[in-house]
Coordinates of C-alpha atoms and ligand atoms in Angstrom, one line a residue:
M137 CA -5.7 178.5 82.6
S138 CA -7.0 182.0 82.6
A139 CA -10.1 182.9 84.7
R140 CA -13.3 184.3 83.3
I141 CA -13.8 187.9 84.3
L142 CA -17.0 188.7 86.2
D143 CA -17.8 192.1 84.8
G144 CA -19.6 194.1 87.5
N145 CA -20.4 197.0 85.1
A146 CA -22.2 194.7 82.6
L147 CA -24.2 192.9 85.4
S148 CA -25.0 196.3 87.0
A149 CA -26.3 197.6 83.7
S150 CA -28.7 194.7 83.3
V151 CA -29.9 194.8 86.9
R152 CA -30.3 198.6 86.7
S153 CA -32.5 198.4 83.7
G154 CA -34.9 196.2 85.6
L155 CA -34.7 198.7 88.5
A156 CA -35.5 201.6 86.2
E157 CA -38.6 199.9 85.1
R158 CA -39.7 199.3 88.7
A159 CA -39.0 203.0 89.5
L160 CA -41.1 204.0 86.5
N161 CA -44.0 201.8 87.7
L162 CA -43.8 203.5 91.1
T163 CA -43.7 206.9 89.6
A164 CA -46.8 206.2 87.6
R165 CA -48.5 205.5 91.0
R166 CA -47.1 208.9 92.3
I167 CA -44.5 207.3 94.5
T168 CA -41.1 208.2 93.0
P169 CA -38.4 206.3 94.9
C170 CA -36.3 208.8 96.8
L171 CA -32.9 208.3 98.5
A172 CA -31.5 210.9 100.9
V173 CA -27.8 211.0 101.3
V174 CA -26.0 212.8 104.1
L175 CA -22.3 213.7 103.7
V176 CA -20.2 215.2 106.5
G177 CA -16.8 216.6 105.9
E178 CA -14.5 216.7 102.9
N179 CA -13.2 213.2 102.6
P180 CA -12.5 213.0 98.8
A181 CA -13.3 209.3 98.5
S182 CA -16.6 209.8 100.3
A183 CA -17.4 212.7 98.0
V184 CA -16.9 210.5 95.0
Y185 CA -19.0 207.7 96.4
V186 CA -21.9 210.2 97.2
R187 CA -21.7 211.8 93.8
N188 CA -21.9 208.3 92.1
K189 CA -24.8 207.3 94.3
V190 CA -26.8 210.5 93.5
K191 CA -26.0 210.2 89.8
A192 CA -27.1 206.5 89.7
C193 CA -30.4 207.5 91.3
E194 CA -31.0 210.1 88.5
V195 CA -30.2 207.6 85.8
A196 CA -32.6 205.0 87.3
G197 CA -35.4 207.6 87.3
M198 CA -35.3 208.0 91.1
R199 CA -35.2 211.1 93.2
S200 CA -32.2 211.9 95.4
L201 CA -31.7 214.5 98.1
R202 CA -28.2 215.5 99.2
F203 CA -27.3 217.1 102.5
D204 CA -23.6 218.3 102.9
Y205 CA -22.2 219.4 106.3
P206 CA -18.8 220.8 107.2
A207 CA -16.5 218.5 109.1
D208 CA -17.0 220.5 112.3
V209 CA -20.8 220.4 112.3
K210 CA -22.4 219.6 115.6
P211 CA -23.8 216.0 115.7
A212 CA -27.1 217.3 116.9
E213 CA -27.6 219.2 113.7
V214 CA -27.1 216.0 111.6
L215 CA -29.4 214.0 114.0
E216 CA -32.1 216.7 113.5
R217 CA -31.8 216.3 109.8
I218 CA -32.1 212.5 110.1
A219 CA -35.3 212.9 112.3
A220 CA -36.8 215.2 109.6
L221 CA -36.0 212.7 106.8
N222 CA -37.4 209.8 109.0
A223 CA -40.7 211.8 109.2
D224 CA -40.8 212.7 105.5
P225 CA -43.2 210.3 103.6
G226 CA -41.5 211.2 100.3
V227 CA -38.2 209.8 101.4
H228 CA -37.8 206.0 101.1
G229 CA -34.1 205.5 101.9
I230 CA -31.6 207.4 104.1
L231 CA -27.9 206.9 103.9
V232 CA -25.2 208.6 106.0
Q233 CA -21.9 208.3 104.3
L234 CA -19.2 206.8 106.5
P235 CA -16.7 207.5 108.0
L236 CA -17.9 210.3 110.1
P237 CA -15.6 212.9 111.8
P238 CA -14.3 212.0 115.3
Q239 CA -16.9 214.1 117.3
F240 CA -19.6 211.7 116.0
D241 CA -20.7 208.4 117.6
S242 CA -21.3 206.6 114.3
D243 CA -23.4 203.8 115.9
A244 CA -25.7 206.4 117.4
V245 CA -26.1 208.1 114.0
L246 CA -26.9 204.8 112.3
E247 CA -29.4 203.9 115.1
A248 CA -31.1 207.3 114.5
I249 CA -32.2 206.3 111.0
A250 CA -35.6 204.7 110.9
P251 CA -35.0 201.0 110.3
E252 CA -37.6 200.9 107.5
K253 CA -35.6 203.6 105.6
D254 CA -32.1 202.1 106.5
V255 CA -31.2 201.1 102.9
D256 CA -27.6 200.4 103.9
G257 CA -28.8 197.8 106.4
F258 CA -26.6 199.0 109.2
H259 CA -29.2 199.6 111.9
A260 CA -29.0 197.1 114.8
Q261 CA -32.6 196.0 114.1
N262 CA -31.7 195.2 110.5
V263 CA -28.4 193.5 111.4
G264 CA -30.4 191.3 113.8
A265 CA -33.0 190.6 111.1
L266 CA -30.3 189.5 108.7
M267 CA -28.7 187.3 111.4
Q268 CA -32.1 185.7 112.0
G269 CA -32.5 184.9 108.3
H270 CA -35.3 187.3 107.4
P271 CA -33.5 190.5 106.3
R272 CA -35.3 193.8 105.8
F273 CA -32.4 195.4 103.9
I274 CA -29.2 193.5 103.0
P275 CA -26.1 195.6 103.2
C276 CA -25.3 196.7 99.7
T277 CA -21.8 195.3 99.1
P278 CA -22.4 191.7 100.3
Y279 CA -25.8 191.9 98.5
G280 CA -24.0 192.8 95.3
V281 CA -21.5 189.9 95.8
M282 CA -24.4 187.5 96.3
E283 CA -26.0 188.8 93.1
M284 CA -22.7 188.3 91.2
L285 CA -22.5 184.7 92.5
R286 CA -26.1 184.1 91.6
S287 CA -25.7 185.5 88.1
E288 CA -22.9 183.0 87.4
Q289 CA -24.8 180.2 89.1
V290 CA -21.8 179.5 91.4
P291 CA -22.7 176.5 93.5
L292 CA -22.9 177.6 97.2
K293 CA -24.4 174.7 99.0
G294 CA -21.6 172.9 100.8
A295 CA -18.9 175.1 99.2
E296 CA -15.9 176.2 101.2
A297 CA -16.2 180.0 101.4
V298 CA -13.4 182.0 102.9
I299 CA -13.9 185.7 103.7
V300 CA -10.9 187.8 104.5
G301 CA -12.1 190.8 106.6
R302 CA -14.7 191.0 109.4
S303 CA -16.0 194.5 109.2
N304 CA -19.7 195.2 110.0
I305 CA -20.3 196.6 106.5
V306 CA -18.7 193.8 104.4
G307 CA -17.1 190.8 106.1
K308 CA -19.7 190.0 108.8
P309 CA -22.8 190.4 106.7
M310 CA -21.1 188.5 103.8
A311 CA -20.5 185.6 106.2
M312 CA -24.2 185.6 107.3
L313 CA -25.4 185.6 103.6
L314 CA -23.1 182.7 102.7
V315 CA -24.1 180.7 105.8
A316 CA -27.7 181.3 104.8
A317 CA -26.9 179.9 101.4
S318 CA -25.5 176.8 103.0
A319 CA -21.8 177.4 102.3
T320 CA -19.2 176.4 105.0
V321 CA -17.8 179.7 106.0
T322 CA -14.4 180.7 107.4
V323 CA -13.9 184.4 108.4
C324 CA -10.2 185.5 108.5
H325 CA -8.9 188.8 109.9
S326 CA -5.7 190.5 111.0
Q327 CA -5.1 188.0 113.9
T328 CA -5.6 184.9 111.7
R329 CA -2.5 182.8 112.2
D330 CA -1.9 181.3 108.7
L331 CA -4.0 183.2 106.2
A332 CA -2.8 181.3 103.2
F333 CA -3.7 177.9 104.8
H334 CA -7.4 179.1 104.8
T335 CA -7.5 180.9 101.5
R336 CA -6.0 177.9 99.7
R337 CA -9.0 175.8 100.8
A338 CA -11.5 178.2 99.4
D339 CA -13.9 177.4 96.6
I340 CA -15.1 180.9 97.0
L341 CA -12.7 183.5 98.2
V342 CA -14.0 187.0 99.2
A343 CA -11.2 189.6 100.0
A344 CA -12.4 192.6 101.9
V345 CA -9.3 194.0 103.7
G346 CA -8.1 197.3 102.1
K347 CA -4.5 196.2 101.4
A348 CA -3.3 196.4 97.8
R349 CA -2.7 193.0 96.2
M350 CA -2.1 191.2 99.5
I351 CA -3.7 188.0 98.2
G352 CA -1.2 186.4 95.8
G353 CA -1.8 183.8 93.2
D354 CA -0.1 181.2 95.4
M355 CA -2.8 181.8 98.0
I356 CA -5.6 180.7 95.7
K357 CA -7.0 177.2 95.1
P358 CA -6.9 176.3 91.4
G359 CA -10.4 176.8 89.9
A360 CA -11.6 179.0 92.8
V361 CA -14.1 181.9 92.4
V362 CA -12.4 185.1 93.6
I363 CA -14.4 188.1 94.6
D364 CA -12.2 191.2 95.3
V365 CA -14.0 193.8 97.4
G366 CA -10.9 195.9 98.2
I367 CA -10.4 199.3 96.7
N368 CA -6.9 200.6 97.1
R369 CA -5.1 203.5 95.4
L370 CA -1.5 202.8 94.6
P371 CA 1.0 205.5 95.5
P372 CA 2.0 207.9 92.7
E373 CA 5.4 206.2 92.3
E374 CA 3.6 202.9 91.5
G375 CA 1.3 204.5 89.0
G376 CA -1.5 205.8 91.3
K377 CA -4.2 203.5 89.9
L378 CA -6.9 201.6 91.8
V379 CA -6.3 198.0 92.6
G380 CA -8.0 195.4 94.7
D381 CA -6.8 193.2 97.6
V382 CA -6.0 190.4 95.2
D383 CA -3.0 190.4 92.8
F384 CA -5.3 190.2 89.8
E385 CA -2.7 189.3 87.2
A386 CA -1.4 186.4 89.2
A387 CA -4.8 185.3 90.5
K388 CA -6.5 185.1 87.1
E389 CA -4.0 182.4 86.1
V390 CA -5.2 180.2 89.0
A391 CA -8.9 181.1 89.6
S392 CA -11.8 180.0 87.3
L393 CA -13.8 183.3 87.8
I394 CA -12.6 186.6 89.2
T395 CA -13.9 190.1 89.7
P396 CA -11.7 193.0 88.5
V397 CA -11.0 196.3 90.4
P398 CA -12.3 198.7 89.3
G399 CA -15.4 197.4 87.5
G400 CA -16.3 194.5 89.8
V401 CA -18.0 194.7 93.1
G402 CA -18.0 198.5 93.2
P403 CA -20.7 199.1 90.6
M404 CA -22.8 196.3 92.1
T405 CA -22.7 198.0 95.5
I406 CA -24.4 201.1 94.1
T407 CA -26.8 199.0 92.2
M408 CA -28.0 197.2 95.3
L409 CA -28.4 200.5 97.1
L410 CA -30.8 201.5 94.3
A411 CA -32.5 198.1 94.7
N412 CA -33.0 198.6 98.4
T413 CA -34.4 202.1 97.9
I414 CA -36.9 200.9 95.3
E415 CA -37.8 197.9 97.5
S416 CA -38.5 200.4 100.3
A417 CA -40.7 202.5 98.1
E418 CA -42.6 199.4 96.9
R419 CA -43.3 198.5 100.5
V420 CA -44.8 201.9 100.9
A421 CA -46.9 201.4 97.8
R422 CA -48.1 198.0 99.1
G423 CA -49.0 199.8 102.4
R424 CA -46.4 198.2 104.6
Ligands
NDP298 P1 -12.2 197.6 107.4 O1 -10.9 198.3 107.6 O2 -13.4 198.0 108.3 O3 -11.9 196.0 107.7 C1 -10.8 195.4 107.2 C2 -10.7 194.0 107.7 O4 -9.5 193.4 107.1 C3 -10.6 193.9 109.2 O5 -11.5 192.9 109.6 C4 -9.2 193.5 109.4 O6 -9.0 192.7 110.6 C5 -8.8 192.7 108.2 N1 -7.4 192.7 108.0 C6 -6.5 193.8 108.0 N2 -5.3 193.4 107.8 C7 -5.3 192.0 107.5 C8 -4.4 191.0 107.2 N3 -3.1 191.3 107.1 N4 -4.8 189.8 107.1 C9 -6.1 189.5 107.2 N5 -7.1 190.4 107.5 C10 -6.7 191.6 107.6 O7 -12.6 197.7 105.9 P2 -13.9 197.5 105.1 O8 -14.5 196.1 105.4 O9 -14.8 198.7 105.3 O10 -13.4 197.5 103.6 C11 -12.5 196.6 103.1 C12 -12.0 197.0 101.7 O11 -13.2 197.0 100.9 C13 -11.5 198.4 101.6 O12 -10.5 198.4 100.6 C14 -12.7 199.2 101.2 O13 -12.3 200.4 100.4 C15 -13.4 198.2 100.3 N6 -14.8 198.5 100.1 C16 -15.3 198.3 98.8 C17 -16.6 198.5 98.6 C18 -17.1 198.3 97.2 O14 -18.2 198.7 96.9 N7 -16.4 197.6 96.4 C19 -17.6 198.8 99.7 C20 -17.0 198.8 101.0 C21 -15.6 198.7 101.2 P3 -9.3 193.2 112.1 O15 -10.8 193.1 112.2 O16 -8.6 192.2 112.9 O17 -8.7 194.5 112.2

């Protein structure tokens, strides 16, 4: 059996065309959705992510503002910028690209963003709201995964969902969303005793670890839905290409549906960032 490929680029294109229409409607009401992106330092991966986010805004008919700081900037300077963006009624979403250099307290920076503009959904208030089941902004990567599952009408109620990874930005919110959708959720991490025991039980397996091809075909239940969040660059001697946390070639012979890397969850993450920013602007338009 060979799995069907869940094409994140194709799904993104269709979601983004709906978003562009919503952006146009807002612009007609003189509220052009605007995302402000703050980048500190010269991390090449972060620079690529920021560039892609800014470009995606333009294509969707949204505004974007970009603020770049050197790696040795004083945190107070960045916090001042965030305060100004919080106060700017023309800005609907604020994103600080992580990771930040060591002199920063990342939590303090995320807490400085006004919760109603926190389109990444990382502010403690928004994390709490998600936990309580009435999210204000759903973190973009797990939001994208849920949209992928929805687009394929993957049954979630009562399904065994196993998530590998427990980060604040992917694993934990992913678990909350799948619990809210009535899946039975297991979260695995680096201290999990027998990872394969858990992954082999999964009807839905989400891998968010950051280790190239660590999930082999023999760790996957036949017919499972496999969502690969990982993005890993192979060393030059192995070809230097991007791969996921799942051994795609082996897994696709076992799974029923699988996301590729690149072209799977990545594009959906950016799409849901646009969706959150537009939603924020629509709330302004509705007066709340
Ligand atoms: P983190 O490094 O924050 O978290 C990784 C998680 O994997 C941790 O919970 C860690 O466990 C767990 N882990 C590490 N080793 C193992 C192991 N051997 N077995 C089981 N679990 C393990 O990463 P992120 O969540 O930020 O990102 C994960 C991956 O997803 C990365 O490749 C990242 O690049 C990618 N990513 C992709 C996005 C996209 O748009 N597609 C967006 C965001 C991230 P412990 O907690 O015990 O340390």
